[in-house]
Structures are given as structure tokens and as C-alpha cells.
PDB file of C-alpha atoms in Angstrom:
ATOM      1  CA  MET J  66     203.012 103.158  12.942  1.00  0.00           C
ATOM      2  CA  ILE J  67     205.942 105.404  12.654  1.00  0.00           C
ATOM      3  CA  ARG J  68     208.536 103.389  10.637  1.00  0.00           C
ATOM      4  CA  THR J  69     212.282 103.414  11.702  1.00  0.00           C
ATOM      5  CA  VAL J  70     214.177 105.143   8.775  1.00  0.00           C
ATOM      6  CA  GLU J  71     217.816 105.797   8.025  1.00  0.00           C
ATOM      7  CA  SER J  72     217.483 108.256   5.192  1.00  0.00           C
ATOM      8  CA  GLU J  73     216.057 111.850   5.763  1.00  0.00           C
ATOM      9  CA  ALA J  74     214.757 111.631   2.379  1.00  0.00           C
ATOM     10  CA  HIS J  75     212.243 108.983   3.397  1.00  0.00           C
ATOM     11  CA  VAL J  76     211.088 110.953   6.460  1.00  0.00           C
ATOM     12  CA  SER J  77     207.362 111.143   5.915  1.00  0.00           C
ATOM     13  CA  ALA J  78     205.679 114.646   5.645  1.00  0.00           C
ATOM     14  CA  PRO J  79     203.599 114.139   8.688  1.00  0.00           C
ATOM     15  CA  VAL J  80     206.772 113.455  10.687  1.00  0.00           C
ATOM     16  CA  LEU J  81     208.720 116.292   9.187  1.00  0.00           C
ATOM     17  CA  ALA J  82     205.685 118.560  10.081  1.00  0.00           C
ATOM     18  CA  ALA J  83     205.833 117.203  13.722  1.00  0.00           C
ATOM     19  CA  TYR J  84     209.627 118.064  13.810  1.00  0.00           C
ATOM     20  CA  ARG J  85     208.963 121.455  12.355  1.00  0.00           C
ATOM     21  CA  TYR J  86     206.514 122.049  15.231  1.00  0.00           C
ATOM     22  CA  CYS J  87     208.940 120.854  17.725  1.00  0.00           C
ATOM     23  CA  GLU J  88     211.788 122.939  16.412  1.00  0.00           C
ATOM     24  CA  ALA J  89     209.590 126.074  16.404  1.00  0.00           C
ATOM     25  CA  VAL J  90     208.972 125.589  20.124  1.00  0.00           C
ATOM     26  CA  THR J  91     212.382 125.143  20.639  1.00  0.00           C
ATOM     27  CA  GLY J  92     213.507 128.198  18.973  1.00  0.00           C
ATOM     28  CA  GLN J  93     210.865 130.480  20.593  1.00  0.00           C
ATOM     29  CA  GLN J  94     211.302 129.171  24.060  1.00  0.00           C
ATOM     30  CA  ALA J  95     214.597 127.430  24.522  1.00  0.00           C
ATOM     31  CA  ARG J  96     216.527 130.694  25.327  1.00  0.00           C
ATOM     32  CA  ASN J  97     219.722 129.049  26.017  1.00  0.00           C
ATOM     33  CA  PHE J  98     219.565 125.491  24.787  1.00  0.00           C
ATOM     34  CA  ALA J  99     218.626 126.544  21.188  1.00  0.00           C
ATOM     35  CA  TYR J 100     222.087 127.807  20.702  1.00  0.00           C
ATOM     36  CA  GLY J 101     223.736 124.546  21.257  1.00  0.00           C
ATOM     37  CA  ILE J 102     221.030 122.372  19.442  1.00  0.00           C
ATOM     38  CA  ARG J 103     221.488 124.415  16.299  1.00  0.00           C
ATOM     39  CA  LEU J 104     225.009 122.907  16.161  1.00  0.00           C
ATOM     40  CA  LEU J 105     223.893 119.556  15.645  1.00  0.00           C
ATOM     41  CA  PRO J 106     223.401 117.665  12.313  1.00  0.00           C
ATOM     42  CA  THR J 107     219.915 117.499  11.217  1.00  0.00           C
ATOM     43  CA  PRO J 108     218.751 114.249  12.561  1.00  0.00           C
ATOM     44  CA  LYS J 109     220.137 114.835  16.200  1.00  0.00           C
ATOM     45  CA  ARG J 110     218.791 118.486  15.981  1.00  0.00           C
ATOM     46  CA  ARG J 111     215.221 117.239  15.297  1.00  0.00           C
ATOM     47  CA  ALA J 112     215.592 114.722  17.920  1.00  0.00           C
ATOM     48  CA  MET J 113     216.661 117.002  20.474  1.00  0.00           C
ATOM     49  CA  SER J 114     213.994 119.499  19.590  1.00  0.00           C
ATOM     50  CA  ALA J 115     211.488 116.602  20.146  1.00  0.00           C
ATOM     51  CA  LEU J 116     212.740 116.146  23.773  1.00  0.00           C
ATOM     52  CA  TYR J 117     212.812 119.623  24.372  1.00  0.00           C
ATOM     53  CA  ALA J 118     209.264 120.212  23.262  1.00  0.00           C
ATOM     54  CA  LEU J 119     208.028 117.395  25.500  1.00  0.00           C
ATOM     55  CA  SER J 120     210.049 118.718  28.457  1.00  0.00           C
ATOM     56  CA  ARG J 121     208.752 122.261  28.003  1.00  0.00           C
ATOM     57  CA  ARG J 122     205.153 120.949  28.067  1.00  0.00           C
ATOM     58  CA  VAL J 123     205.941 119.191  31.358  1.00  0.00           C
ATOM     59  CA  ASP J 124     207.579 122.298  32.723  1.00  0.00           C
ATOM     60  CA  ASP J 125     204.581 124.401  31.636  1.00  0.00           C
ATOM     61  CA  ILE J 126     202.159 122.158  33.500  1.00  0.00           C
ATOM     62  CA  GLY J 127     204.234 122.434  36.814  1.00  0.00           C
ATOM     63  CA  ASP J 128     204.739 126.261  36.420  1.00  0.00           C
ATOM     64  CA  GLY J 129     201.300 127.046  35.082  1.00  0.00           C
ATOM     65  CA  PRO J 130     198.292 128.682  36.890  1.00  0.00           C
ATOM     66  CA  LEU J 131     196.153 125.499  37.035  1.00  0.00           C
ATOM     67  CA  ALA J 132     194.789 124.043  40.282  1.00  0.00           C
ATOM     68  CA  ASP J 133     197.127 121.310  41.723  1.00  0.00           C
ATOM     69  CA  ASP J 134     194.750 118.480  40.908  1.00  0.00           C
ATOM     70  CA  VAL J 135     194.434 119.426  37.319  1.00  0.00           C
ATOM     71  CA  LYS J 136     198.269 119.603  37.246  1.00  0.00           C
ATOM     72  CA  VAL J 137     198.516 116.138  38.580  1.00  0.00           C
ATOM     73  CA  ALA J 138     195.940 114.891  36.002  1.00  0.00           C
ATOM     74  CA  ARG J 139     197.857 116.441  33.172  1.00  0.00           C
ATOM     75  CA  LEU J 140     201.126 115.060  34.372  1.00  0.00           C
ATOM     76  CA  GLU J 141     199.431 111.506  34.499  1.00  0.00           C
ATOM     77  CA  ASP J 142     198.095 112.171  30.822  1.00  0.00           C
ATOM     78  CA  THR J 143     201.579 112.781  29.706  1.00  0.00           C
ATOM     79  CA  ARG J 144     202.804 109.715  31.557  1.00  0.00           C
ATOM     80  CA  ARG J 145     200.334 107.660  29.668  1.00  0.00           C
ATOM     81  CA  LEU J 146     201.458 109.458  26.472  1.00  0.00           C
ATOM     82  CA  LEU J 147     205.046 108.517  27.128  1.00  0.00           C
ATOM     83  CA  ALA J 148     203.940 104.834  27.554  1.00  0.00           C
ATOM     84  CA  ARG J 149     202.450 104.948  24.141  1.00  0.00           C
ATOM     85  CA  VAL J 150     205.593 106.442  22.558  1.00  0.00           C
ATOM     86  CA  ARG J 151     207.697 103.516  24.235  1.00  0.00           C
ATOM     87  CA  ASP J 152     205.153 101.137  22.820  1.00  0.00           C
ATOM     88  CA  GLY J 153     205.474 102.553  19.286  1.00  0.00           C
ATOM     89  CA  ALA J 154     201.639 103.173  19.430  1.00  0.00           C
ATOM     90  CA  VAL J 155     201.712 106.701  17.990  1.00  0.00           C
ATOM     91  CA  ASP J 156     200.567 106.822  14.346  1.00  0.00           C
ATOM     92  CA  GLU J 157     202.041 109.356  12.016  1.00  0.00           C
ATOM     93  CA  ASP J 158     198.741 111.106  11.609  1.00  0.00           C
ATOM     94  CA  ASP J 159     198.294 111.378  15.386  1.00  0.00           C
ATOM     95  CA  THR J 160     197.002 114.937  16.250  1.00  0.00           C
ATOM     96  CA  ASP J 161     199.865 115.498  18.789  1.00  0.00           C
ATOM     97  CA  PRO J 162     202.836 116.674  16.827  1.00  0.00           C
ATOM     98  CA  VAL J 163     205.375 116.215  19.889  1.00  0.00           C
ATOM     99  CA  ALA J 164     204.213 112.589  20.366  1.00  0.00           C
ATOM    100  CA  VAL J 165     204.844 111.785  16.583  1.00  0.00           C
ATOM    101  CA  ALA J 166     208.097 113.570  16.617  1.00  0.00           C
ATOM    102  CA  LEU J 167     209.345 111.973  19.728  1.00  0.00           C
ATOM    103  CA  THR J 168     208.127 108.353  18.513  1.00  0.00           C
ATOM    104  CA  HIS J 169     210.373 108.804  15.362  1.00  0.00           C
ATOM    105  CA  ALA J 170     213.113 110.065  17.330  1.00  0.00           C
ATOM    106  CA  ALA J 171     212.924 107.223  19.713  1.00  0.00           C
ATOM    107  CA  GLN J 172     213.070 104.615  16.978  1.00  0.00           C
ATOM    108  CA  ARG J 173     215.992 106.308  15.305  1.00  0.00           C
ATOM    109  CA  PHE J 174     217.973 106.784  18.412  1.00  0.00           C
ATOM    110  CA  PRO J 175     218.665 104.593  21.647  1.00  0.00           C
ATOM    111  CA  ILE J 176     216.763 107.091  23.858  1.00  0.00           C
ATOM    112  CA  PRO J 177     216.275 105.935  27.509  1.00  0.00           C
ATOM    113  CA  LEU J 178     212.733 107.302  27.439  1.00  0.00           C
ATOM    114  CA  GLY J 179     212.394 106.435  31.338  1.00  0.00           C
ATOM    115  CA  GLY J 180     214.375 109.598  32.047  1.00  0.00           C
ATOM    116  CA  LEU J 181     211.236 111.493  30.689  1.00  0.00           C
ATOM    117  CA  ASP J 182     209.163 109.751  33.603  1.00  0.00           C
ATOM    118  CA  GLU J 183     211.855 110.860  36.106  1.00  0.00           C
ATOM    119  CA  LEU J 184     211.090 114.435  34.888  1.00  0.00           C
ATOM    120  CA  LEU J 185     207.457 113.873  35.481  1.00  0.00           C
ATOM    121  CA  ASP J 186     208.403 112.637  38.967  1.00  0.00           C
ATOM    122  CA  GLY J 187     210.334 115.908  39.640  1.00  0.00           C
ATOM    123  CA  VAL J 188     207.666 118.207  38.567  1.00  0.00           C
ATOM    124  CA  GLN J 189     205.108 116.113  40.718  1.00  0.00           C
ATOM    125  CA  MET J 190     207.508 117.000  43.558  1.00  0.00           C
ATOM    126  CA  ASP J 191     207.005 120.861  42.659  1.00  0.00           C
ATOM    127  CA  VAL J 192     203.163 120.221  42.528  1.00  0.00           C
ATOM    128  CA  ARG J 193     203.363 118.883  46.001  1.00  0.00           C
ATOM    129  CA  GLY J 194     205.411 121.999  47.167  1.00  0.00           C
ATOM    130  CA  GLU J 195     208.429 119.723  48.428  1.00  0.00           C
ATOM    131  CA  THR J 196     211.078 121.616  50.024  1.00  0.00           C
ATOM    132  CA  TYR J 197     214.795 120.136  50.804  1.00  0.00           C
ATOM    133  CA  GLU J 198     216.733 120.139  53.939  1.00  0.00           C
ATOM    134  CA  THR J 199     220.120 119.281  52.710  1.00  0.00           C
ATOM    135  CA  TRP J 200     221.947 119.183  49.436  1.00  0.00           C
ATOM    136  CA  ASP J 201     221.484 115.339  49.093  1.00  0.00           C
ATOM    137  CA  ASP J 202     217.592 115.881  49.201  1.00  0.00           C
ATOM    138  CA  LEU J 203     218.039 118.613  46.510  1.00  0.00           C
ATOM    139  CA  LYS J 204     220.023 116.405  44.321  1.00  0.00           C
ATOM    140  CA  VAL J 205     217.290 113.872  44.112  1.00  0.00           C
ATOM    141  CA  TYR J 206     215.093 116.651  42.732  1.00  0.00           C
ATOM    142  CA  CYS J 207     217.734 117.836  40.268  1.00  0.00           C
ATOM    143  CA  ARG J 208     218.571 114.442  39.055  1.00  0.00           C
ATOM    144  CA  CYS J 209     214.761 114.010  37.998  1.00  0.00           C
ATOM    145  CA  VAL J 210     214.315 117.347  36.353  1.00  0.00           C
ATOM    146  CA  ALA J 211     217.840 118.016  34.920  1.00  0.00           C
ATOM    147  CA  GLY J 212     220.019 114.863  35.308  1.00  0.00           C
ATOM    148  CA  ALA J 213     217.559 112.672  33.768  1.00  0.00           C
ATOM    149  CA  ILE J 214     217.356 115.071  30.763  1.00  0.00           C
ATOM    150  CA  GLY J 215     221.166 114.814  30.327  1.00  0.00           C
ATOM    151  CA  ARG J 216     220.908 111.211  30.237  1.00  0.00           C
ATOM    152  CA  VAL J 217     218.118 111.031  27.980  1.00  0.00           C
ATOM    153  CA  SER J 218     219.967 113.423  25.699  1.00  0.00           C
ATOM    154  CA  LEU J 219     223.086 111.205  25.595  1.00  0.00           C
ATOM    155  CA  GLY J 220     220.990 108.449  23.888  1.00  0.00           C
ATOM    156  CA  VAL J 221     220.705 111.218  20.911  1.00  0.00           C
ATOM    157  CA  PHE J 222     224.216 112.505  21.201  1.00  0.00           C
ATOM    158  CA  GLY J 223     225.887 108.691  21.349  1.00  0.00           C
ATOM    159  CA  THR J 224     229.453 108.277  22.396  1.00  0.00           C
ATOM    160  CA  GLU J 225     232.609 107.899  20.329  1.00  0.00           C
ATOM    161  CA  PRO J 226     233.939 104.249  19.940  1.00  0.00           C
ATOM    162  CA  GLY J 227     236.839 103.661  22.118  1.00  0.00           C
ATOM    163  CA  ALA J 228     236.238 106.710  24.248  1.00  0.00           C
ATOM    164  CA  ARG J 229     238.036 106.502  27.570  1.00  0.00           C
ATOM    165  CA  ASP J 230     235.711 105.716  30.604  1.00  0.00           C
ATOM    166  CA  VAL J 231     232.858 105.744  28.184  1.00  0.00           C
ATOM    167  CA  GLU J 232     231.175 103.608  30.899  1.00  0.00           C
ATOM    168  CA  ARG J 233     230.744 106.596  32.889  1.00  0.00           C
ATOM    169  CA  ALA J 234     229.291 108.997  30.197  1.00  0.00           C
ATOM    170  CA  ALA J 235     225.621 108.533  31.720  1.00  0.00           C
ATOM    171  CA  GLU J 236     226.988 109.488  35.009  1.00  0.00           C
ATOM    172  CA  TYR J 237     229.063 112.610  33.701  1.00  0.00           C
ATOM    173  CA  ALA J 238     225.725 113.697  31.817  1.00  0.00           C
ATOM    174  CA  ASP J 239     223.712 113.458  34.946  1.00  0.00           C
ATOM    175  CA  THR J 240     226.153 115.463  36.846  1.00  0.00           C
ATOM    176  CA  LEU J 241     226.181 118.244  34.122  1.00  0.00           C
ATOM    177  CA  GLY J 242     222.370 118.238  34.564  1.00  0.00           C
ATOM    178  CA  LEU J 243     222.829 119.052  38.201  1.00  0.00           C
ATOM    179  CA  ALA J 244     225.259 121.873  37.540  1.00  0.00           C
ATOM    180  CA  LEU J 245     222.686 123.418  34.964  1.00  0.00           C
ATOM    181  CA  GLN J 246     219.870 122.986  37.357  1.00  0.00           C
ATOM    182  CA  LEU J 247     221.703 124.488  40.583  1.00  0.00           C
ATOM    183  CA  THR J 248     222.668 127.393  38.118  1.00  0.00           C
ATOM    184  CA  ASN J 249     219.008 127.800  37.267  1.00  0.00           C
ATOM    185  CA  ILE J 250     218.050 127.742  41.097  1.00  0.00           C
ATOM    186  CA  LEU J 251     220.464 130.492  41.872  1.00  0.00           C
ATOM    187  CA  ARG J 252     219.375 132.482  38.909  1.00  0.00           C
ATOM    188  CA  ASP J 253     215.583 132.385  39.699  1.00  0.00           C
ATOM    189  CA  VAL J 254     215.669 132.318  43.539  1.00  0.00           C
ATOM    190  CA  ARG J 255     213.510 135.537  43.698  1.00  0.00           C
ATOM    191  CA  GLU J 256     211.117 134.539  41.047  1.00  0.00           C
ATOM    192  CA  ASP J 257     210.661 131.052  42.868  1.00  0.00           C
ATOM    193  CA  ALA J 258     210.044 132.801  46.078  1.00  0.00           C
ATOM    194  CA  GLU J 259     207.396 134.794  44.548  1.00  0.00           C
ATOM    195  CA  GLY J 260     205.794 131.849  43.413  1.00  0.00           C
ATOM    196  CA  GLY J 261     206.013 130.203  46.945  1.00  0.00           C
ATOM    197  CA  ARG J 262     208.845 127.901  46.045  1.00  0.00           C
ATOM    198  CA  THR J 263     212.272 127.336  47.744  1.00  0.00           C
ATOM    199  CA  TYR J 264     214.882 125.101  46.239  1.00  0.00           C
ATOM    200  CA  LEU J 265     218.111 125.914  48.298  1.00  0.00           C
ATOM    201  CA  PRO J 266     218.729 123.482  50.965  1.00  0.00           C
ATOM    202  CA  ALA J 267     217.328 124.659  54.315  1.00  0.00           C
ATOM    203  CA  ASP J 268     220.681 123.943  56.093  1.00  0.00           C
ATOM    204  CA  ASP J 269     222.401 126.326  53.700  1.00  0.00           C
ATOM    205  CA  LEU J 270     219.867 128.968  54.127  1.00  0.00           C
ATOM    206  CA  ALA J 271     220.143 128.696  58.012  1.00  0.00           C
ATOM    207  CA  LYS J 272     223.915 128.640  57.760  1.00  0.00           C
ATOM    208  CA  PHE J 273     224.157 132.035  56.015  1.00  0.00           C
ATOM    209  CA  GLY J 274     221.254 133.676  57.927  1.00  0.00           C
ATOM    210  CA  CYS J 275     218.776 133.356  54.974  1.00  0.00           C
ATOM    211  CA  ALA J 276     216.096 131.104  56.395  1.00  0.00           C
ATOM    212  CA  ALA J 277     213.608 134.018  56.149  1.00  0.00           C
ATOM    213  CA  GLY J 278     213.519 133.538  52.542  1.00  0.00           C
ATOM    214  CA  PHE J 279     213.610 136.234  49.614  1.00  0.00           C
ATOM    215  CA  SER J 280     210.555 138.313  49.427  1.00  0.00           C
ATOM    216  CA  GLY J 281     212.278 141.505  47.949  1.00  0.00           C
ATOM    217  CA  PRO J 282     215.019 142.950  45.988  1.00  0.00           C
ATOM    218  CA  THR J 283     217.255 142.944  49.008  1.00  0.00           C
ATOM    219  CA  PRO J 284     218.712 140.057  50.993  1.00  0.00           C
ATOM    220  CA  PRO J 285     217.169 139.401  54.552  1.00  0.00           C
ATOM    221  CA  GLN J 286     218.459 141.745  57.163  1.00  0.00           C
ATOM    222  CA  GLY J 287     221.478 140.535  58.814  1.00  0.00           C
ATOM    223  CA  SER J 288     222.153 137.867  56.447  1.00  0.00           C
ATOM    224  CA  ASP J 289     225.344 136.830  54.359  1.00  0.00           C
ATOM    225  CA  PHE J 290     223.515 136.535  51.028  1.00  0.00           C
ATOM    226  CA  ALA J 291     226.805 137.016  49.209  1.00  0.00           C
ATOM    227  CA  GLY J 292     228.314 134.207  51.287  1.00  0.00           C
ATOM    228  CA  LEU J 293     225.401 131.756  50.329  1.00  0.00           C
ATOM    229  CA  VAL J 294     225.667 132.486  46.714  1.00  0.00           C
ATOM    230  CA  HIS J 295     229.335 132.152  46.798  1.00  0.00           C
ATOM    231  CA  PHE J 296     229.021 128.781  48.438  1.00  0.00           C
ATOM    232  CA  GLU J 297     226.371 127.534  46.017  1.00  0.00           C
ATOM    233  CA  VAL J 298     228.497 128.765  43.040  1.00  0.00           C
ATOM    234  CA  ARG J 299     231.401 126.653  44.143  1.00  0.00           C
ATOM    235  CA  ARG J 300     229.250 123.840  44.442  1.00  0.00           C
ATOM    236  CA  ALA J 301     228.016 124.282  40.870  1.00  0.00           C
ATOM    237  CA  ARG J 302     231.566 124.845  39.407  1.00  0.00           C
ATOM    238  CA  ALA J 303     232.528 121.389  40.936  1.00  0.00           C
ATOM    239  CA  LEU J 304     229.625 119.811  39.251  1.00  0.00           C
ATOM    240  CA  PHE J 305     230.348 121.482  35.979  1.00  0.00           C
ATOM    241  CA  ALA J 306     234.052 120.382  36.260  1.00  0.00           C
ATOM    242  CA  GLU J 307     233.074 116.723  36.746  1.00  0.00           C
ATOM    243  CA  GLY J 308     230.205 117.013  34.103  1.00  0.00           C
ATOM    244  CA  TYR J 309     232.722 118.299  31.400  1.00  0.00           C
ATOM    245  CA  ARG J 310     234.456 114.962  31.424  1.00  0.00           C
ATOM    246  CA  LEU J 311     231.708 113.735  29.136  1.00  0.00           C
ATOM    247  CA  LEU J 312     232.770 116.314  26.324  1.00  0.00           C
ATOM    248  CA  PRO J 313     235.807 113.999  25.032  1.00  0.00           C
ATOM    249  CA  MET J 314     233.378 110.980  24.561  1.00  0.00           C
ATOM    250  CA  LEU J 315     231.055 112.888  22.256  1.00  0.00           C
ATOM    251  CA  ASP J 316     231.435 113.454  18.526  1.00  0.00           C
ATOM    252  CA  ARG J 317     232.472 116.951  17.575  1.00  0.00           C
ATOM    253  CA  ARG J 318     229.233 118.408  16.880  1.00  0.00           C
ATOM    254  CA  SER J 319     227.422 116.771  19.623  1.00  0.00           C
ATOM    255  CA  GLY J 320     230.408 117.955  22.003  1.00  0.00           C
ATOM    256  CA  ALA J 321     229.997 121.567  20.703  1.00  0.00           C
ATOM    257  CA  CYS J 322     226.307 121.423  21.513  1.00  0.00           C
ATOM    258  CA  VAL J 323     226.825 120.205  24.987  1.00  0.00           C
ATOM    259  CA  ALA J 324     229.796 122.855  25.359  1.00  0.00           C
ATOM    260  CA  ALA J 325     227.548 125.603  24.179  1.00  0.00           C
ATOM    261  CA  MET J 326     224.609 124.923  26.419  1.00  0.00           C
ATOM    262  CA  ALA J 327     226.740 124.134  29.457  1.00  0.00           C
ATOM    263  CA  GLY J 328     229.123 127.274  28.596  1.00  0.00           C
ATOM    264  CA  ILE J 329     226.235 129.632  28.555  1.00  0.00           C
ATOM    265  CA  TYR J 330     225.191 128.446  32.027  1.00  0.00           C
ATOM    266  CA  ARG J 331     228.862 128.838  33.238  1.00  0.00           C
ATOM    267  CA  ARG J 332     229.076 132.394  32.190  1.00  0.00           C
ATOM    268  CA  LEU J 333     225.525 132.956  34.021  1.00  0.00           C
ATOM    269  CA  LEU J 334     227.324 131.524  37.210  1.00  0.00           C
ATOM    270  CA  ASP J 335     230.292 134.094  36.546  1.00  0.00           C
ATOM    271  CA  ARG J 336     227.807 136.958  36.616  1.00  0.00           C
ATOM    272  CA  ILE J 337     226.132 135.712  39.623  1.00  0.00           C
ATOM    273  CA  GLU J 338     229.240 135.156  41.565  1.00  0.00           C
ATOM    274  CA  ARG J 339     230.399 138.640  40.488  1.00  0.00           C
ATOM    275  CA  GLU J 340     227.053 140.421  41.643  1.00  0.00           C
ATOM    276  CA  PRO J 341     225.090 138.006  43.945  1.00  0.00           C
ATOM    277  CA  GLU J 342     222.136 140.525  44.712  1.00  0.00           C
ATOM    278  CA  ALA J 343     221.466 140.837  41.152  1.00  0.00           C
ATOM    279  CA  VAL J 344     219.193 137.673  41.281  1.00  0.00           C
ATOM    280  CA  LEU J 345     217.105 139.235  43.893  1.00  0.00           C
ATOM    281  CA  ARG J 346     216.339 142.323  41.555  1.00  0.00           C
ATOM    282  CA  GLY J 347     215.495 140.232  38.422  1.00  0.00           C
ATOM    283  CA  ARG J 348     216.452 137.554  36.122  1.00  0.00           C
ATOM    284  CA  VAL J 349     220.395 137.457  35.088  1.00  0.00           C
ATOM    285  CA  SER J 350     220.817 136.810  31.539  1.00  0.00           C
ATOM    286  CA  LEU J 351     223.466 136.937  28.770  1.00  0.00           C
ATOM    287  CA  PRO J 352     223.117 139.134  25.638  1.00  0.00           C
ATOM    288  CA  GLY J 353     222.675 137.079  22.352  1.00  0.00           C
ATOM    289  CA  ARG J 354     226.111 138.054  21.094  1.00  0.00           C
ATOM    290  CA  GLU J 355     227.436 136.492  24.074  1.00  0.00           C
ATOM    291  CA  LYS J 356     225.549 133.218  23.682  1.00  0.00           C
ATOM    292  CA  ALA J 357     226.549 133.193  20.106  1.00  0.00           C
ATOM    293  CA  TYR J 358     230.340 133.495  21.091  1.00  0.00           C
ATOM    294  CA  VAL J 359     229.890 130.586  23.586  1.00  0.00           C
ATOM    295  CA  ALA J 360     228.328 128.299  20.619  1.00  0.00           C
ATOM    296  CA  VAL J 361     231.167 129.229  18.274  1.00  0.00           C
ATOM    297  CA  ARG J 362     233.759 128.523  21.201  1.00  0.00           C
ATOM    298  CA  GLY J 363     232.037 124.972  21.688  1.00  0.00           C
ATOM    299  CA  LEU J 364     232.132 124.466  17.794  1.00  0.00           C
ATOM    300  CA  SER J 365     235.900 125.221  17.853  1.00  0.00           C
ATOM    301  CA  GLY J 366     236.468 122.312  20.314  1.00  0.00           C
ATOM    302  CA  LEU J 367     238.353 124.355  22.961  1.00  0.00           C
ATOM    303  CA  ASP J 368     236.112 123.078  25.910  1.00  0.00           C
ATOM    304  CA  THR J 369     236.690 119.691  24.709  1.00  0.00           C
ATOM    305  CA  ARG J 370     240.365 119.864  24.394  1.00  0.00           C
ATOM    306  CA  SER J 371     240.484 121.456  27.872  1.00  0.00           C
ATOM    307  CA  ALA J 372     238.278 119.013  29.533  1.00  0.00           C
ATOM    308  CA  THR J 373     240.721 116.293  27.921  1.00  0.00           C
ATOM    309  CA  ARG J 374     243.783 117.778  29.450  1.00  0.00           C
ATOM    310  CA  ARG J 375     242.205 118.053  32.784  1.00  0.00           C
ATOM    311  CA  THR J 376     241.237 114.258  32.522  1.00  0.00           C
ATOM    312  CA  VAL J 377     244.898 113.515  31.476  1.00  0.00           C
ATOM    313  CA  ARG J 378     246.448 115.499  34.497  1.00  0.00           C
ATOM    314  CA  ARG J 379     244.042 113.677  36.907  1.00  0.00           C
ATOM    315  CA  ARG J 380     245.566 110.314  35.856  1.00  0.00           C
ATOM    316  CA  ALA J 381     249.081 111.535  35.830  1.00  0.00           C
TER     317      ALA J 381
END
């Protein structure tokens, strides 16, 4: 079995190799999250890479070209793998490096692995082709695929002793996940439509004349697409504002990681707000230099101090 260890010097070669694999996956595929993860100390960075690698695997099953029955079978295989991880039943020489790394991370940090089962639940909703009538309906999905990841990640970050309102940390991590996911949904609205998926609530689409969907690079005729986007942007901003209350509860480098990841998405939201129709022409993204700037800003603590001031003003 994988041993719980306190010193990096005692991490075995197979476990280190497993972590290196997960870090490679993160570096290659986490186009936004990698900027934040790099700010963490080594043990937390490795643990977050293991979480990302497992999450990436689940997302790839849901988004891939496999038949739905095969996707369901693979998701259930992954659920059984998570059960083995929870039980500590993964050996160091197991052939699955993600399982090896995640087992070690779960022994080192109090990671609530049940959140990864929620991720599987959310991806199964995708496989079933579920749509969402209201924001309350969509929130259920967002909490599975993103809010749960925020809560799982909090197990790696930990909270500062004596932090104010620390009992609400998981709630804020969940809300920040919702903000990130809603930003993703706005960014990918055309790509998702081409894949036959619609995430934005049906009542919002109808309100702004967009019920016909998004099959091309221009909005549906007669619709108020910009109004729809601005409406959803305001919703996402409110979620970010609430979720940022997590930052003062984290240590400096964990707070920097979260601020960097969330900051990149907030800037994406700014771009989408300025030019709503851009999301119908292709994926909106930030240049690497801007992502690096956001990471440096997170490390400086500016976002944490700003969140602290807002919290104090609310109580005044």
C-alpha cells in the first residue's frame, strides 16, 4: 500500500513518477489552471496535479467521440477506481499513475474525495444530454462539475487557523467553482452548440430571443444576444464576488493559486462582456503574458487584500 509520508525525501520513486505524469498532463492541458497551480509549494502542487489529471480523464470521457453506453461504462470504471483510492487499495506499482498519485495525495491531505463522485454525476448528466430550464436547474450541474472541484481542492489548500468565517470556506469554494463554470459556458456557447449541447437556462434564452440556439457565427435573427450575455456576465460577477471571500481564509501561496485561476476567468469574462458576439466566432482566450500577469498579481496578495476589505465593509 502507499504509505503516508511527511517528508518529500521519503516519497518513493514510483509515487514521484506518478506525480510527474500528472504534472505533465496538467502542464499540457490545463491552459488556465496551470498558471495558478505553479504558485503552490511542491506537495500541494503535486496533489492538485493529481486532482486535475483525474478530472481531465473524466472530462475527456464525457467530451469524447465514444458511444454513450461506452462512456457510461468508463465513468463507472472510474467510480470504482475512486472507491479503491478511498480505501487505500492502490499499490505504488499500480499501472495507473493517476490512481497512484491521487492515493498518495489523499493520504497526505484531507481531500473530500466524494466531490470527484459528484464530478462523475455531472458528466453523466452530459452523456444523458440533459438541458436546464432555470438557473436553479443549471446550478445543480455546475455544482457537480465545478463547485465540487472547488471543495475538493480546498482539502489541499487548507485554511488558516483563526480565519474569520472559516466554517463557510467550502461554501465559498463551491460558489467560486460556479463562477468559473458559468464563464466556461459563456466562452464555449458556440462549441457546445455544435456538439449538440445547450447549457444556458431555457428561460434565459427565451427572455432574450435566443431559444433557436447558436448554430452559426451570428446571433439568432431578432434576438438580443448581447443582452443575454450581459445578463449572464452579471450573474457570474456576483458569484465571483461571493467566492472571493474564500481568499483571506487561505495561506499566501494557496490564496495566490486561487486568485490566479479565478483572475484569468474574470478577465475572460471582461473580454466576453466587451464583445459578446466573439464567443460565436471562436473560443475567447487570453495571451500567455496576460495570464502570467494575473499569476504575479495573485502572488502579490492584491486580490486577497481587496477581498478582505470588501468583507470588512460588509460587516461595518
